[in-house]
Short mmCIF file of C-alpha atoms in Angstrom, two decimals:
data_model
loop_
_atom_site.label_atom_id
_atom_site.label_comp_id
_atom_site.label_asym_id
_atom_site.label_seq_id
_atom_site.Cartn_x
_atom_site.Cartn_y
_atom_site.Cartn_z
CA UNK L 188 149.03 47.32 127.33
CA UNK L 189 147.71 48.04 130.77
CA UNK L 190 144.51 50.34 130.93
CA UNK L 191 144.49 52.73 133.91
CA UNK L 192 141.70 54.74 135.32
CA UNK L 193 144.15 57.42 136.72
CA UNK L 194 146.05 60.04 134.81
CA UNK L 195 150.01 60.00 135.46
CA UNK L 196 152.15 62.87 135.95
CA UNK L 197 155.89 62.63 135.16
CA UNK L 198 158.68 65.14 134.79
CA UNK L 199 159.58 64.84 130.88
CA UNK L 200 158.82 63.46 127.62
CA UNK L 201 161.38 60.62 127.90
CA UNK L 202 159.42 59.45 130.96
CA UNK L 203 156.14 59.74 129.25
CA UNK L 204 157.70 57.65 126.48
CA UNK L 205 158.66 54.92 128.70
CA UNK L 206 155.35 54.78 130.38
CA UNK L 207 153.43 54.84 127.09
CA UNK L 208 155.03 51.44 126.49
CA UNK L 209 153.42 49.97 129.60
CA UNK L 210 150.04 51.86 130.11
CA UNK L 211 147.06 53.07 128.06
CA UNK L 212 146.11 56.30 129.97
CA UNK L 213 146.50 60.13 130.08
CA UNK L 214 150.22 60.99 130.81
CA UNK L 215 150.96 64.50 131.54
CA UNK L 216 154.36 66.18 131.97
CA UNK L 217 155.69 68.75 134.46
CA UNK L 218 158.31 69.89 132.06
CA UNK L 219 160.66 69.40 135.21
CA UNK L 220 160.76 72.43 137.13
CA UNK L 221 158.74 74.19 134.60
CA UNK L 222 155.59 73.30 136.92
CA UNK L 223 156.71 76.20 139.12
CA UNK L 224 156.27 78.77 136.36
CA UNK L 225 153.04 77.48 134.74
CA UNK L 226 149.81 77.74 136.38
CA UNK L 227 148.12 76.50 133.44
CA UNK L 228 149.80 73.30 133.76
CA UNK L 229 149.00 72.86 137.34
CA UNK L 230 145.36 73.75 136.61
CA UNK L 231 145.37 71.01 134.11
CA UNK L 232 146.81 68.53 136.59
CA UNK L 233 144.10 69.56 139.25
CA UNK L 234 141.42 69.06 136.66
CA UNK L 235 142.79 65.54 135.84
CA UNK L 236 143.32 64.73 139.46
CA UNK L 237 139.69 65.54 140.34
CA UNK L 238 138.12 64.01 137.29
CA UNK L 239 139.93 60.66 137.31
CA UNK L 240 142.61 60.69 140.13
CA UNK L 241 146.34 61.33 139.34
CA UNK L 242 149.41 59.17 139.95
CA UNK L 243 152.68 61.29 140.66
CA UNK L 244 155.40 59.48 138.91
CA UNK L 245 158.71 61.45 139.29
CA UNK L 246 162.36 60.40 139.85
CA UNK L 247 163.85 59.21 143.00
CA UNK L 248 166.40 61.96 143.12
CA UNK L 249 166.11 65.29 145.07
CA UNK L 250 164.85 67.12 142.16
CA UNK L 251 162.07 64.57 141.66
CA UNK L 252 161.03 64.93 145.29
CA UNK L 253 160.94 68.85 144.94
CA UNK L 254 158.46 68.43 141.84
CA UNK L 255 156.36 65.65 143.76
CA UNK L 256 156.22 68.00 146.77
CA UNK L 257 155.12 70.87 144.74
CA UNK L 258 152.23 68.87 143.29
CA UNK L 259 151.31 67.49 146.68
CA UNK L 260 151.06 71.19 147.98
CA UNK L 261 148.79 72.29 145.05
CA UNK L 262 146.27 69.19 144.91
CA UNK L 263 144.28 67.70 147.47
CA UNK L 264 145.68 64.34 148.81
CA UNK L 265 142.56 62.32 148.09
CA UNK L 266 143.02 62.86 144.64
CA UNK L 267 146.58 61.64 144.36
CA UNK L 268 148.69 58.38 144.45
CA UNK L 269 152.37 58.33 144.66
CA UNK L 270 154.30 55.85 142.56
CA UNK L 271 157.95 55.70 143.62
CA UNK L 272 160.68 54.17 141.57
CA UNK L 273 163.71 52.44 143.34
CA UNK L 274 167.06 53.69 143.61
CA UNK L 275 168.96 52.21 140.81
CA UNK L 276 172.32 53.85 139.98
CA UNK L 277 173.29 54.12 136.51
CA UNK L 278 172.87 56.47 133.34
CA UNK L 279 170.17 56.30 130.78
CA UNK L 280 171.26 55.24 127.19
CA UNK L 281 170.46 58.67 125.62
CA UNK L 282 172.55 60.60 128.05
CA UNK L 283 176.26 61.35 127.72
CA UNK L 284 176.64 61.96 131.58
CA UNK L 285 174.40 60.58 134.35
CA UNK L 286 172.30 62.56 136.73
CA UNK L 287 173.81 64.60 139.64
CA UNK L 288 173.03 61.64 142.14
CA UNK L 289 173.89 59.00 139.65
CA UNK L 290 170.31 57.28 139.70
CA UNK L 291 168.08 56.22 136.94
CA UNK L 292 165.18 58.12 136.46
CA UNK L 293 161.76 56.88 135.39
CA UNK L 294 162.73 56.80 131.65
CA UNK L 295 165.52 54.18 132.66
CA UNK L 296 163.34 51.74 134.34
CA UNK L 297 162.28 48.25 132.73
CA UNK L 298 158.46 48.06 131.69
CA UNK L 299 158.26 45.55 134.55
CA UNK L 300 159.72 47.89 137.24
CA UNK L 301 157.36 50.36 135.89
CA UNK L 302 154.36 48.18 136.11
CA UNK L 303 155.47 47.02 139.76
CA UNK L 304 155.63 50.48 140.88
CA UNK L 305 152.05 51.36 139.61
CA UNK L 306 150.62 48.20 141.35
CA UNK L 307 152.32 49.11 144.54
CA UNK L 308 150.93 52.68 144.55
CA UNK L 309 147.26 51.31 144.27
CA UNK L 310 146.62 52.28 140.77
CA UNK L 311 143.32 51.48 139.41
CA UNK L 312 143.68 48.77 136.69
CA UNK L 313 140.63 48.68 134.44
CA UNK L 314 141.00 44.91 133.98
CA UNK L 315 140.00 44.45 137.76
CA UNK L 316 143.52 43.63 139.10
CA UNK L 317 143.82 46.78 141.34
CA UNK L 318 146.20 46.16 144.08
CA UNK L 319 145.07 44.78 147.33
CA UNK L 320 145.97 47.54 149.84
CA UNK L 321 145.44 47.95 153.52
CA UNK L 322 144.10 51.50 153.02
CA UNK L 323 145.33 52.91 156.34
CA UNK L 324 145.67 51.40 159.79
CA UNK L 325 149.24 52.48 160.50
CA UNK L 326 150.10 55.41 162.36
CA UNK L 327 153.46 57.11 163.48
CA UNK L 328 153.19 55.41 166.62
CA UNK L 329 153.59 52.23 164.83
CA UNK L 330 156.66 53.59 163.13
CA UNK L 331 157.91 54.74 166.39
CA UNK L 332 157.49 51.19 168.04
CA UNK L 333 159.37 49.64 165.18
CA UNK L 334 162.42 52.06 165.60
CA UNK L 335 161.80 54.00 162.46
CA UNK L 336 161.26 57.40 164.18
CA UNK L 337 162.37 59.32 167.30
CA UNK L 338 165.29 57.06 168.16
CA UNK L 339 169.20 57.42 167.87
CA UNK L 340 169.03 54.60 164.91
CA UNK L 341 165.66 55.61 163.55
CA UNK L 342 167.27 57.26 160.23
CA UNK L 343 169.59 54.15 159.73
CA UNK L 344 166.58 51.77 160.20
CA UNK L 345 164.33 53.83 157.91
CA UNK L 346 166.90 53.95 155.21
CA UNK L 347 167.37 50.04 155.67
CA UNK L 348 163.63 49.65 155.29
CA UNK L 349 163.35 51.73 152.23
CA UNK L 350 166.19 49.76 150.56
CA UNK L 351 164.18 46.56 151.50
CA UNK L 352 161.10 47.98 150.10
CA UNK L 353 162.97 49.02 146.95
CA UNK L 354 162.04 52.77 147.79
CA UNK L 355 163.81 55.89 147.31
CA UNK L 356 166.15 56.94 150.06
CA UNK L 357 164.91 60.65 150.04
CA UNK L 358 161.35 59.31 151.50
CA UNK L 359 160.45 61.20 154.69
CA UNK L 360 158.86 59.12 157.72
CA UNK L 361 155.50 60.58 156.67
CA UNK L 362 155.83 59.60 153.18
CA UNK L 363 156.87 56.01 154.30
CA UNK L 364 153.80 55.77 156.31
CA UNK L 365 151.66 56.96 153.45
CA UNK L 366 153.06 54.23 151.19
CA UNK L 367 152.62 51.44 153.82
CA UNK L 368 149.15 52.60 154.42
CA UNK L 369 148.14 52.85 150.73
CA UNK L 370 150.23 50.06 149.01
CA UNK L 371 150.51 47.21 151.30
CA UNK L 372 148.21 44.82 153.00
CA UNK L 373 148.02 44.67 156.75
CA UNK L 374 150.01 41.28 156.85
CA UNK L 375 152.85 42.91 154.47
CA UNK L 376 152.71 45.92 156.86
CA UNK L 377 153.39 43.87 159.98
CA UNK L 378 156.07 41.84 158.42
CA UNK L 379 157.87 44.95 157.01
CA UNK L 380 157.65 46.52 160.43
CA UNK L 381 158.90 43.41 162.31
CA UNK L 382 161.73 43.38 159.84
CA UNK L 383 162.88 46.87 160.60
CA UNK L 384 162.58 46.32 164.24
CA UNK L 385 164.94 43.60 163.96
CA UNK L 386 167.78 45.83 162.13
#
């Protein structure tokens, strides 16, 4: 069991159960879109974020991004880290019908995928194995130079890069920049941008 400094927020109890098999930390739930109607829950997330940091770990579908963006708008960014699961199509075992977009959620990921996502987002592991991240450096101009924004094929290139990085296709250029700056070394950033420029 991996111990984390930060608390984690997920959409529901099945996501919480899946993560509880991997990490030992405070795991909070949004109750899906319930976070929009529950100021007490948002206050709890804000307190957890200010006291220990908060990792936002929602599904990679459109609904997950709506919930993620609500949290981002309510809590200052310096307290947040964002873990993203890859787009993997399928259906969770407990469900009779898959999700609207056909993607697995946090609960459908293997323990290794969940751990990898946490390491990539820069989670602080209390055993001293925090990810070696670049912590800044790239700008929107770097994304433009790599053909990921502002060009005729930018959206296509960005989607290819997101798939290469095993990140969800709904990520904006700003979210991609945040992940590159917060989760990858300078060398990894350069390799990824060079790969994108060749697409």
